[in-house]
Coordinates of C-alpha atoms in Angstrom, one line a residue:
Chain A
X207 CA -93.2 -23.5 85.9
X208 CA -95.6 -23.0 83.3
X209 CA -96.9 -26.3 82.5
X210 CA -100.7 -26.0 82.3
X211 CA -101.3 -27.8 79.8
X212 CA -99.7 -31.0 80.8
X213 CA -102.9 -33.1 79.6
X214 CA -102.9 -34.4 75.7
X215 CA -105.0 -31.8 73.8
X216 CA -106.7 -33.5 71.2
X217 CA -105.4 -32.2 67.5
X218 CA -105.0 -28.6 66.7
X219 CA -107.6 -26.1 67.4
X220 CA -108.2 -23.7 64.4
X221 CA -110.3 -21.2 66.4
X222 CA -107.2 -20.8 68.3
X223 CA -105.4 -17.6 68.2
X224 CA -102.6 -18.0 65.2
X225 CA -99.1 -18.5 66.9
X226 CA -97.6 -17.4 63.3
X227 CA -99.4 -15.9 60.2
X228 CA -97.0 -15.2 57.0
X229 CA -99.3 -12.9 54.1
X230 CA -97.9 -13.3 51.2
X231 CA -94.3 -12.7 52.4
X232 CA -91.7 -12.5 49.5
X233 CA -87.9 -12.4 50.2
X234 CA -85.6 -10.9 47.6
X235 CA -81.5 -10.7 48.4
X236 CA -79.7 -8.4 46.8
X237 CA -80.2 -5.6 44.4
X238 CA -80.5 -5.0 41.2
X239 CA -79.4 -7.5 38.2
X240 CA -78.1 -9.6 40.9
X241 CA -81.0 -9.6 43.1
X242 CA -82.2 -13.1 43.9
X243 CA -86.0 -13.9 45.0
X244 CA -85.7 -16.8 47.4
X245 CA -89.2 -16.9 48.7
X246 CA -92.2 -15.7 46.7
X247 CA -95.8 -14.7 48.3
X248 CA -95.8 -17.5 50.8
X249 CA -98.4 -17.5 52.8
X250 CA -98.9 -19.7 56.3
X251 CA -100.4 -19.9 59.3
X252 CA -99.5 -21.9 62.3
X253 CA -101.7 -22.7 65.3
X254 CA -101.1 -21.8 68.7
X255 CA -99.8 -25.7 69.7
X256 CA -99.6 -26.8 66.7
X257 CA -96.6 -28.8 65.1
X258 CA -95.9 -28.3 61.5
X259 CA -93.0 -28.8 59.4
X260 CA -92.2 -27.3 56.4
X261 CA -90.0 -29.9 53.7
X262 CA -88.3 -28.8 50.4
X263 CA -85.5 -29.5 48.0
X264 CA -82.6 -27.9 49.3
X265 CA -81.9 -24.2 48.6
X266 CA -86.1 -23.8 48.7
X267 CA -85.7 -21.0 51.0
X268 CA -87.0 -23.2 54.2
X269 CA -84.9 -21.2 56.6
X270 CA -85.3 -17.9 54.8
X271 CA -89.0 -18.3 56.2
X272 CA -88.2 -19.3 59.7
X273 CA -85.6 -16.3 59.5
X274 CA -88.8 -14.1 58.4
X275 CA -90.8 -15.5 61.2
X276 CA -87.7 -14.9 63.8
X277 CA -87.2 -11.5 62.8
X278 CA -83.7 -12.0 61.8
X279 CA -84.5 -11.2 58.2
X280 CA -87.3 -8.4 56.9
X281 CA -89.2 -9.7 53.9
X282 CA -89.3 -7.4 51.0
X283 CA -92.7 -7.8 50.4
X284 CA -96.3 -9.0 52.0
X285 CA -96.3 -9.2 56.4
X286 CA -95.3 -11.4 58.9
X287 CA -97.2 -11.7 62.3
X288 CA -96.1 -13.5 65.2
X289 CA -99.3 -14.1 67.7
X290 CA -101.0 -11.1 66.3
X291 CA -98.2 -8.8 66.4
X292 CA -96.5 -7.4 63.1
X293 CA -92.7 -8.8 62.7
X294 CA -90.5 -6.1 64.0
X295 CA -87.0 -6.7 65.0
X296 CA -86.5 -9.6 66.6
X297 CA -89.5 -11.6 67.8
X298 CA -89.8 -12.0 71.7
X299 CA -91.1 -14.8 72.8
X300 CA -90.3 -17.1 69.9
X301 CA -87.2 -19.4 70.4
X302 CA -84.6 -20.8 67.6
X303 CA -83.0 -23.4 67.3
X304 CA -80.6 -23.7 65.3
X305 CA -79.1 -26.4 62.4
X306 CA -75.3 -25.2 63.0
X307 CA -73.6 -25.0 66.2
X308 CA -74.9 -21.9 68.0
X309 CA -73.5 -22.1 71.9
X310 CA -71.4 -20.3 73.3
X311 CA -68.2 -22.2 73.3
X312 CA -66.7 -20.3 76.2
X313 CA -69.6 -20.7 78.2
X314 CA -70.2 -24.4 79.9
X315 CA -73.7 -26.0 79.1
X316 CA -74.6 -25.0 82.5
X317 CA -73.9 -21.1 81.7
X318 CA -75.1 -21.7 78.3
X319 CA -78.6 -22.2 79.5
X320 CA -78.2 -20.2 82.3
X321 CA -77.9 -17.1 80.5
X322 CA -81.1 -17.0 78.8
X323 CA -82.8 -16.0 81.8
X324 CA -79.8 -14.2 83.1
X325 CA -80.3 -11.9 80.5
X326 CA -84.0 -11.7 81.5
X327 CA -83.6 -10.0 84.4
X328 CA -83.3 -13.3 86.9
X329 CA -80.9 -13.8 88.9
X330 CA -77.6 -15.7 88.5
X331 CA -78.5 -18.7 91.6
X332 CA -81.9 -19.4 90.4
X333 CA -81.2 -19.2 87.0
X334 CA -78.8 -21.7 87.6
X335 CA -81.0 -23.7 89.6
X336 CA -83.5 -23.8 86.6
X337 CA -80.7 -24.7 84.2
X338 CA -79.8 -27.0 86.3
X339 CA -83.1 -28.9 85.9
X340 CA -83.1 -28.4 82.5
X341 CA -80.2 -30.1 81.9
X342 CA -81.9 -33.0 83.7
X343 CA -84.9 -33.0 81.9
X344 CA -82.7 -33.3 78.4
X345 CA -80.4 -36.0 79.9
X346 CA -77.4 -33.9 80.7
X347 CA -77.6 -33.9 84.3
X348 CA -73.6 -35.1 84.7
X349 CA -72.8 -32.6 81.6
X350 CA -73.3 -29.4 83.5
X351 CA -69.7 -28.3 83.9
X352 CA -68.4 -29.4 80.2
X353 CA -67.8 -26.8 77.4
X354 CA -69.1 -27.5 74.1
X355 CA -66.5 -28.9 72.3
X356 CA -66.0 -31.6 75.4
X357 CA -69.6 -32.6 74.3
X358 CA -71.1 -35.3 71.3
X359 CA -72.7 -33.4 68.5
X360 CA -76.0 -34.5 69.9
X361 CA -75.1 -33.7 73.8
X362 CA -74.7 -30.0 72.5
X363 CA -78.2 -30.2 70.8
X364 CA -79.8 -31.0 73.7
X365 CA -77.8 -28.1 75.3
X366 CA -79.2 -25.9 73.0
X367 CA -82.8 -27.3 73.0
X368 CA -82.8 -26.4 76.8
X369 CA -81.3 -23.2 76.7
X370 CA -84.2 -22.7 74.1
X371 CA -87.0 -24.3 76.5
X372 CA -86.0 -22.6 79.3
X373 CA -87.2 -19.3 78.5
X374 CA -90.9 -20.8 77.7
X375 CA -90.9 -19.7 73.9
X376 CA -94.5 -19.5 72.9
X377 CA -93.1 -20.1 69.2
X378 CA -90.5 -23.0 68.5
X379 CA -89.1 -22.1 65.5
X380 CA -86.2 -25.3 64.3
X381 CA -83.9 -25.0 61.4
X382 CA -82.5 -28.7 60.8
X383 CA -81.7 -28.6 64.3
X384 CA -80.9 -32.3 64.1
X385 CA -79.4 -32.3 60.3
X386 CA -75.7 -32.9 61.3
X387 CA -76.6 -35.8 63.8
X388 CA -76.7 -39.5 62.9
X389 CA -79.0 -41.1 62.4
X390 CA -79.9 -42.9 66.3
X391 CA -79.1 -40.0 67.1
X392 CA -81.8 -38.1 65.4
X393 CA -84.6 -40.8 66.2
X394 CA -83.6 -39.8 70.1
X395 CA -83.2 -36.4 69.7
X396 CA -86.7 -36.3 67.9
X397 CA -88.4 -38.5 71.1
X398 CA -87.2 -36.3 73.5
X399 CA -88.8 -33.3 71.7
X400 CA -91.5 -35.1 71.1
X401 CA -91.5 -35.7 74.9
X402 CA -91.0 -32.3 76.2
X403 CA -93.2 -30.4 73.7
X404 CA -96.2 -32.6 74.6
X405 CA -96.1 -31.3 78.0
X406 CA -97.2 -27.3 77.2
X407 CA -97.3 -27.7 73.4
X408 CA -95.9 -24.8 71.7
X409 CA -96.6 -23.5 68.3
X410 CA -93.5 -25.5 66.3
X411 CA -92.1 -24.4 63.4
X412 CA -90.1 -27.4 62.0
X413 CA -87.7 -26.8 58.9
X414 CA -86.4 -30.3 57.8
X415 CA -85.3 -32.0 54.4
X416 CA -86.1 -35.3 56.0
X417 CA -89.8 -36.6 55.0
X418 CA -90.0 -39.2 57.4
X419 CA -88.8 -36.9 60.4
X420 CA -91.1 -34.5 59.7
X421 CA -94.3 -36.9 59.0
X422 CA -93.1 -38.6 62.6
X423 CA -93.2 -35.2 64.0
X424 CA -96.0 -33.1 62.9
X425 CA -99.5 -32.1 62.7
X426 CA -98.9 -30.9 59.5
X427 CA -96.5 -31.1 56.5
X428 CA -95.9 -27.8 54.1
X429 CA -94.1 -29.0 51.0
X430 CA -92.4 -25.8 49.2
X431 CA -91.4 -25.6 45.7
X432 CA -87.7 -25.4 44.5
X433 CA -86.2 -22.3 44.3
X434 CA -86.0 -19.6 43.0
X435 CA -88.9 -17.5 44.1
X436 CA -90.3 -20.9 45.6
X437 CA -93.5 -20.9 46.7
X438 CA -95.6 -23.4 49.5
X439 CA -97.5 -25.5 47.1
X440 CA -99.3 -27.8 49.3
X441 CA -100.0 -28.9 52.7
X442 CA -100.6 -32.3 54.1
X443 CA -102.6 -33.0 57.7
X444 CA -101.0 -35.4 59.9
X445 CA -103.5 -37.4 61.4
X446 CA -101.4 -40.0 63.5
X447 CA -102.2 -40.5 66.8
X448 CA -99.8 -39.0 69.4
X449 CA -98.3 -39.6 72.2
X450 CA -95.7 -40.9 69.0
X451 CA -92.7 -43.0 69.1
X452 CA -90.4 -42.1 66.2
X453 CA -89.0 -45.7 66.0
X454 CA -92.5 -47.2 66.2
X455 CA -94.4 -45.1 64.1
X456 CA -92.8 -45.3 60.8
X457 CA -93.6 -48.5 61.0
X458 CA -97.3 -48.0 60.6
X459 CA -99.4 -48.5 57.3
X460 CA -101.0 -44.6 57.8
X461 CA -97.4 -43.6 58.0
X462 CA -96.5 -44.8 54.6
X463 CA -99.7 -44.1 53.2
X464 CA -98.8 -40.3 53.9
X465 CA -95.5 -40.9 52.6
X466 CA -96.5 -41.2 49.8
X467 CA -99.0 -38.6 49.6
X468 CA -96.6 -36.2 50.4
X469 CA -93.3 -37.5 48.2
X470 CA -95.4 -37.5 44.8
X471 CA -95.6 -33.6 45.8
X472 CA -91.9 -33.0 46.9
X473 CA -90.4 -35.4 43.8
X474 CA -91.4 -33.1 41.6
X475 CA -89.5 -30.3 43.4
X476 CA -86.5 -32.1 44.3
X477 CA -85.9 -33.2 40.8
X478 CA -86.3 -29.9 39.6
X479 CA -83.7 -28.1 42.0
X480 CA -81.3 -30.9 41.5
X481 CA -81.9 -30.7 37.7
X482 CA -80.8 -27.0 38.1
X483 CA -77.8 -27.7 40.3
X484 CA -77.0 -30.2 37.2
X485 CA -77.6 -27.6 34.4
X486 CA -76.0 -25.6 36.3
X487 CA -72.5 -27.2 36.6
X488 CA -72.9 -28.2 33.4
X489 CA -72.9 -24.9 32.2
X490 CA -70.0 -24.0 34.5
X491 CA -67.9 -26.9 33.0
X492 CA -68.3 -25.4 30.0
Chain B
X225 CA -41.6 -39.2 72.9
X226 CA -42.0 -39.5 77.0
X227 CA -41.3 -36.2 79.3
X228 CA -38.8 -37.6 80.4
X229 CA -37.0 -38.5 77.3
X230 CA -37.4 -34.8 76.1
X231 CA -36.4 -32.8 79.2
X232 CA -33.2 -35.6 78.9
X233 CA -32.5 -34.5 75.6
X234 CA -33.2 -30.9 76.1
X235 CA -30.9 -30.8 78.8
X236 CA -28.4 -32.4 76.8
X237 CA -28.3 -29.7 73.9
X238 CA -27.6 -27.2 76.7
X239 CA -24.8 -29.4 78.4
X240 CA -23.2 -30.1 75.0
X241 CA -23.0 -26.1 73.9
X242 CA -21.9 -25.3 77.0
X243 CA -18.9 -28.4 76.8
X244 CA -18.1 -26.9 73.1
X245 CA -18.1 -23.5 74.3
X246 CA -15.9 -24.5 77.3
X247 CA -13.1 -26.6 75.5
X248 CA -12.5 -23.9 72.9
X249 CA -12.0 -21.5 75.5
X250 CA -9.6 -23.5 77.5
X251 CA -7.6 -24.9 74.3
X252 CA -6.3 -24.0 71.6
X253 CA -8.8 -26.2 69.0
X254 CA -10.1 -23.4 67.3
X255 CA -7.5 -20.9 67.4
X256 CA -5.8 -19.0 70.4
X257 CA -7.3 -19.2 73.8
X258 CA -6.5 -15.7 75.0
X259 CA -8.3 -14.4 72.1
X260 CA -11.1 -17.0 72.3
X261 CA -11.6 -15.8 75.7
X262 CA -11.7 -11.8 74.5
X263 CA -14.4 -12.6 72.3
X264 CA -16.3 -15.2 74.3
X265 CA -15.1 -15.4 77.5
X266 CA -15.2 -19.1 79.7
X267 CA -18.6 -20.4 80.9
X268 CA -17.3 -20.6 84.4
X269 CA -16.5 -17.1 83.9
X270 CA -20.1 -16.5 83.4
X271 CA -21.3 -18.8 85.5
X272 CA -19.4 -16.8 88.5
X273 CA -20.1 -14.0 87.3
X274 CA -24.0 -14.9 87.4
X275 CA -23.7 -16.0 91.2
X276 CA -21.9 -12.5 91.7
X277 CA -24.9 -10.7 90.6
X278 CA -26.8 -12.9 92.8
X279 CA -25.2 -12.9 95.7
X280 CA -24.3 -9.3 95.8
X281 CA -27.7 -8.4 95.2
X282 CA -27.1 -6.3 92.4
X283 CA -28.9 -7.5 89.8
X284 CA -32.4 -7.9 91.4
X285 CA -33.1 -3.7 91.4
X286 CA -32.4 -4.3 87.7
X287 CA -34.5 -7.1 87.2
X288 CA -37.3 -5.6 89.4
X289 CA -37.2 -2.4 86.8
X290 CA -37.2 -4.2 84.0
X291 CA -40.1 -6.3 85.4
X292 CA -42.1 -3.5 86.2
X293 CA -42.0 -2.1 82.4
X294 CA -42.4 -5.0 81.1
X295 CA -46.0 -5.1 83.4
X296 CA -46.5 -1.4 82.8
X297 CA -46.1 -1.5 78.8
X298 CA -47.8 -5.2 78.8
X299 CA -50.7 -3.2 80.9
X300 CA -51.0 -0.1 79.2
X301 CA -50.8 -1.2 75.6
X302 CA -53.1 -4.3 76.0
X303 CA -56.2 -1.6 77.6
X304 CA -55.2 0.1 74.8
X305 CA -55.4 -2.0 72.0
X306 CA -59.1 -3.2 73.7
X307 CA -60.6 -0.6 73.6
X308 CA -59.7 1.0 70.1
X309 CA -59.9 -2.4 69.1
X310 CA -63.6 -3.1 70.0
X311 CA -64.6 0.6 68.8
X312 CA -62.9 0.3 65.3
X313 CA -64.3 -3.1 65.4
X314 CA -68.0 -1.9 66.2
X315 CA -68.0 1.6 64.2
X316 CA -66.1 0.4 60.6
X317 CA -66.7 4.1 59.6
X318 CA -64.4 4.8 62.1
X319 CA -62.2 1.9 61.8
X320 CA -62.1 2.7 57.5
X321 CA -60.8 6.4 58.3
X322 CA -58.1 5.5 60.4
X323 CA -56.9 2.9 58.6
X324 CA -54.1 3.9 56.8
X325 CA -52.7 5.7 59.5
X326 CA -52.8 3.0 61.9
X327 CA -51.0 0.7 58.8
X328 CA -48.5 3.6 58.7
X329 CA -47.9 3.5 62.4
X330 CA -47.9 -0.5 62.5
X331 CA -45.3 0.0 59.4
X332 CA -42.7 2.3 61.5
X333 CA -40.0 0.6 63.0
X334 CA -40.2 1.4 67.0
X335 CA -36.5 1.8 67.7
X336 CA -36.5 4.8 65.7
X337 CA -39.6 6.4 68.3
X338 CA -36.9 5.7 71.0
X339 CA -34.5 9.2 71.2
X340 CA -38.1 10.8 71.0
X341 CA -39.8 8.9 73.7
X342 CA -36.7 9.7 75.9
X343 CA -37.0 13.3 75.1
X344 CA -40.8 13.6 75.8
X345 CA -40.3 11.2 79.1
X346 CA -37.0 11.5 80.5
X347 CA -34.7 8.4 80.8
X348 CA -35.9 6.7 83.6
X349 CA -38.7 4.1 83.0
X350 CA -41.8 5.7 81.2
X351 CA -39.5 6.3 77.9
X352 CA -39.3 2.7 78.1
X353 CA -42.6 1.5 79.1
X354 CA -43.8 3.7 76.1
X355 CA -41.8 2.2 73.8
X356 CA -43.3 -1.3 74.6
X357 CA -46.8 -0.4 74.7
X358 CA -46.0 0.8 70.8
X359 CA -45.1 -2.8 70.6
X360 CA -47.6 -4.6 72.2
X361 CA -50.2 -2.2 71.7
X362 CA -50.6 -3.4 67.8
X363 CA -50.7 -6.8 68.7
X364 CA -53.7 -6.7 71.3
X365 CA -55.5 -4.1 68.7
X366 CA -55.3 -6.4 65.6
X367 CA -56.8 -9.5 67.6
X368 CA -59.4 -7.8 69.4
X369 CA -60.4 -6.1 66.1
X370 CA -60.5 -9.6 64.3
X371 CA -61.9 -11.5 67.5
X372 CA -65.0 -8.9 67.4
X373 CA -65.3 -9.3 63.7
X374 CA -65.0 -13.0 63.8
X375 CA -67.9 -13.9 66.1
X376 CA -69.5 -17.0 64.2
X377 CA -72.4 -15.4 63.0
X378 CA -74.6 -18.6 64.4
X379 CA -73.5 -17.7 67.9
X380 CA -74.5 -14.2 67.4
X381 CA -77.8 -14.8 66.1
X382 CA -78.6 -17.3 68.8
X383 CA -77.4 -14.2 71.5
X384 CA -80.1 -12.0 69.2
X385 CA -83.0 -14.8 69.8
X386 CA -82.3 -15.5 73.5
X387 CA -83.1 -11.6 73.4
X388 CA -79.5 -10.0 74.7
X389 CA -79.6 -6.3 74.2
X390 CA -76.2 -4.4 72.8
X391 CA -74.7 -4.5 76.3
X392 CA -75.4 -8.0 77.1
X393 CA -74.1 -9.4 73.5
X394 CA -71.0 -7.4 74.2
X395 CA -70.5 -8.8 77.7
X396 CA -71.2 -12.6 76.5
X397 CA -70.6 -12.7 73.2
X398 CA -68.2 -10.5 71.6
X399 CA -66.1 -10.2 75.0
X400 CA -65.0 -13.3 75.2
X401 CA -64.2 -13.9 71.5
X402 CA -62.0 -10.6 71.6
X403 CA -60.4 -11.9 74.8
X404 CA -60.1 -15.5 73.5
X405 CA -58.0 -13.8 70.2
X406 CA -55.7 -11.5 72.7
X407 CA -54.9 -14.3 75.0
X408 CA -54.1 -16.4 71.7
X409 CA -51.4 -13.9 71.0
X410 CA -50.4 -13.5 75.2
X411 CA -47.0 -14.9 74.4
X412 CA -46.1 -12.2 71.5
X413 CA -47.6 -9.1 73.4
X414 CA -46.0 -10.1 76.2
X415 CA -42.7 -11.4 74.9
X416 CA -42.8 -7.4 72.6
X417 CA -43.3 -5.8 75.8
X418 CA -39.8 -6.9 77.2
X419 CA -38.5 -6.5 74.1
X420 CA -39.3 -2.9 74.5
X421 CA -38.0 -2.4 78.2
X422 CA -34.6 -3.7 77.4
X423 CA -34.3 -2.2 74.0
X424 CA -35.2 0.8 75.6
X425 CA -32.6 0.4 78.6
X426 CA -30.4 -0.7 76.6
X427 CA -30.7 2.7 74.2
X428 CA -30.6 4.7 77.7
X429 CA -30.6 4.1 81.1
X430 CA -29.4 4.2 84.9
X431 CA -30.7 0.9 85.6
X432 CA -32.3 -2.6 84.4
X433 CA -31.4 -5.8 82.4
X434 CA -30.6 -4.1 79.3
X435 CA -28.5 -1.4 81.2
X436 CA -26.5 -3.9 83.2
X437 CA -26.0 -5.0 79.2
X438 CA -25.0 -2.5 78.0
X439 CA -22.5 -1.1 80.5
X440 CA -20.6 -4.4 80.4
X441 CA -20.3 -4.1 76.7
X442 CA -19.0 -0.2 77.3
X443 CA -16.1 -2.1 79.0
X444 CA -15.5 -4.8 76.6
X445 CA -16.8 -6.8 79.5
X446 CA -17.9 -9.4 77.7
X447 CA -18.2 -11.9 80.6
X448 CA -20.7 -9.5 81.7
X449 CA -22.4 -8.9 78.4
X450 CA -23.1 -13.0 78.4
X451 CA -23.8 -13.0 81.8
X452 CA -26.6 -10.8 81.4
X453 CA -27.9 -12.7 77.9
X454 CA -28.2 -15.3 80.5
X455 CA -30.0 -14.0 83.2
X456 CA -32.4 -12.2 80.7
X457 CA -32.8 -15.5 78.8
X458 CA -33.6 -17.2 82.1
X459 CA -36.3 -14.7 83.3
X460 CA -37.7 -15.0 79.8
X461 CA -38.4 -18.2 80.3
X462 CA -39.4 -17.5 83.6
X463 CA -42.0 -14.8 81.9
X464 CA -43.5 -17.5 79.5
X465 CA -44.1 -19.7 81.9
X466 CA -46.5 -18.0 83.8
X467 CA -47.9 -16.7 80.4
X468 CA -48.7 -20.8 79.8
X469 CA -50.2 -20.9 83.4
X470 CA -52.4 -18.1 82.8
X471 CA -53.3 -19.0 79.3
X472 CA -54.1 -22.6 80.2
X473 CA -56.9 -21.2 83.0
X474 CA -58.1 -18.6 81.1
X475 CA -58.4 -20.7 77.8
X476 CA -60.0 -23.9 79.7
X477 CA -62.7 -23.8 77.2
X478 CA -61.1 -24.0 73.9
X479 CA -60.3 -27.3 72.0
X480 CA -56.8 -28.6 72.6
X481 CA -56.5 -28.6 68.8
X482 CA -57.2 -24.5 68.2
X483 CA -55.0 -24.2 71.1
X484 CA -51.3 -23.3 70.9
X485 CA -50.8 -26.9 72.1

């Protein structure tokens, strides 16, 4: 298994070949009078091992970016690279995981995360075996034979954060994956990737709403404007010391410090978009 | 309620028809019992009448025929409705062309294909297996069709990312959501397909359930004509239950609550 890098690496190495590059990368939907710009020239680059997390009011176009990045969605204008190679169809070798339920519910978790390297090419008994260990490794190892819907909203995210590991992504890309959890929850579910990224470190891309998630998370924080054509309009490193315990940390003084930092750059943001959602219906009620 | 309780009671709305039916056909509460009995005939009548077929042995050639279209038309239409099902699905230029014709076909009442599907094959079984898979045929197509255009879009862009090609998202993703819809509606295909056999039978035949039917009613034999409604009733029943068998094994994954309970 490809664990190499087991060791902790020491922050994020900028002479490292880029995992993701985004040039000026503009997303438009529609045509015409009712075309809407969700993203306008963003540009970003994320390190190979390298954690960052992009926040934003909601509606900022945070998943429209991770969607560019995936290869799920073309940008209209500007380029999107993926370790070196242009964006073209959907990107091999990055994994997604996504904010809504995305197993399949016919499948059990054990097929579920077998079939990502079934579809590879390997075959069905060592596939099983590997998904097998998987399951272990996320805490499932008595869950193997339910379906979905016999599992806890956060059993089936670990489902689907193995059947995303297991195929070795060398970019994480992660859409709210643990929005619709609770709370406890969420603290777990963010240990435990915490946990298993730290043992190859991937290039993460981390969409979340959540400020304190993603400051527990990170290396580094984007903050995006509000949308329309919204637009990344500052960055913040995370210099906390890892290995990182989500319950511990945001204890810390640096931890609120940056907290700050970063809010008096997203408060702007999130009281414009919710200013427009107000203007908005106000308008509507009219 | 307990299962207990229920069966109890289900039993009981059978014995209590059956105790109606029998006192108004052995005295005169409702008018006179020899014309009671022309029009409805006794349920120990029936009841004989049942063992008769049974014990003679007649009536299992007809229920093996009727069984065998109801497989055949159940078989035939269901492939059917599959495969044009996934294609319309997966070409809607193709699905958008034939769509009025196959709302014009859905629209035409099937008893009125009958006299023609007798002409084109004969009177013994095909005419009737062809008249069921008309039936069930429609039913399979429609769910397939909505069960491949249904897949959640989250599921289907997950399949995209764990890098299935065309073949593979059709064997794990949009496979099993077709097949999830058909088995959904297993009871109605299947209950359509009979439908069709002994409609069919009953418009023409030398043999099955809605034959044996039919001649008693020839006869005014209406003993016959009820014993028959019981024995088709009965393997109905007989029908659905291994429907639910299949369905509950097949459908293992699903939620109790999308279920059909």
């Amino acid at each position: 298994m490809p664990f190499t890098n087991a060791g902790g690496r020491p922050g994020p190495d900028t002479s490292k070949l880029e995992a993701v590059r985004l040039e000026d990368v503009s997303v438009v939907f529609g045509t015409g009078p009712d075309a809407y710009c969700a993203v306008e020239t963003a540009s970003l680059s994320v390190a190979d091992g390298e954690f960052v997390a992009i926040v934003g009011p909601t509606g900022c176009g945070k998943s429209t970016l991770l969607n560019v990045v995936a290869g799920l969605l073309a940008p209209a204008r500007g380029r999107a690279l993926a370790q070196g190679q242009p964006v073209a169809g959907i990107t091999r070798g990055a994994g997604y995981l996504f904010q809504q339920d995305a197993l399949m519910p016919w499948k059990t978790s054990l097929d579920n995360v077998s079939v990502a390297l079934e579809v590879a090419g390997v075959a069905r008994e060592p596939a099983q075996a590997r998904a097998r260990e998987w399951l272990a490794r996320v805490g499932l190892a008595n869950f193997t034979a339910r379906y979905p819907h016999q599992l806890s909203g956060g059993q089936r995210k670990r489902v689907a954060l193995a059947q995303v590991l297991i195929r070795d992504p060398a970019i994480l890309l992660m859409d709210e994956p643990f929005g619709p959890l609770d709370a406890q929850t969420r603290g777990m579910m963010g240990d435990l990737l915490l946990k298993l990224w730290s043992r190859d470190r991937k290039a993460v891309l981390f969409v979340t709403h959540d400020l304190d998630e993603a400051i527990a998370l990170s290396d580094r924080v984007v903050v995006m404007a509000a949308g329309p054509g919204s637009r990344i309009i500052a960055e913040h490193r995370i210099d906390l010391p890892r290995p990182r315990e989500i319950s511990e940390i945001r204890l810390e003084p640096r931890f609120h410090a940056l907290q700050r930092a970063i809010w008096s750059d997203l408060k702007a943001e999130v009281m414009k978009a919710y200013g427009e959602q107000f203007s908005g219906a106000g308008t509507e009620a009219q | 309620m307990t299962r207990a309780r229920l069966l109890a009671l289900q039993i009981g709305v059978a014995f209590a028809l059956i105790a109606a039916w029998h006192i108004c056909s052995n005295y005169p509460v409702i008018g006179e019992v020899k014309q009671i009995r022309f029009f409805f005939s006794t349920p120990e009548d029936v009841a004989l009448r049942i063992w008769k077929f049974f014990a003679t042995g007649m009536i299992w050639k007809h229920l093996w025929i009727t069984l065998s279209e109801t497989i055949l038309a159940f078989v035939i239409g269901a492939l059917g409705g599959i495969i044009i099902g996934f294609w319309f699905a997966r070409q809607p230029r193709v699905a958008a062309v034939f769509d009025p014709y196959v709302k014009m076909a859905n629209a035409l009442p099937r008893v009125v294909l009958a006299p023609i599907f007798m002409l084109w094959f004969g009177l013994g079984i095909w005419s009737k297996v062809a008249l069921g898979v008309t039936l069930v045929f429609f039913i399979v197509f429609f769910n397939v069709y909505q069960g491949v255009k249904e897949v959640s879009q989250t599921v289907l862009a997950n399949a995209r990312m764990l890098s299935m090609n065309e073949r593979q998202l059709l064997r794990h993703v949009y496979w099993p959501s077709a097949l999830s819809w058909m088995f959904s509606s297993l009871h109605t295909s299947v209950g359509f397909a009979l439908v069709g056999a002994v409609v069919g039978e009953y418009l023409g035949s030398a043999a099955g359930l809605g034959y044996v039917i039919h001649e008693a009613e020839g006869t005014f034999d209406v003993t016959g004509v009820f014993a028959g409604m019981v024995v088709l009733a009965l393997f109905v029943l007989a029908i659905d239950f291994l429907v639910t068998l299949a369905e509950n094994r097949l459908l293992a994954w699903r939620p109790p609550a999308a279920g059909q309970g």
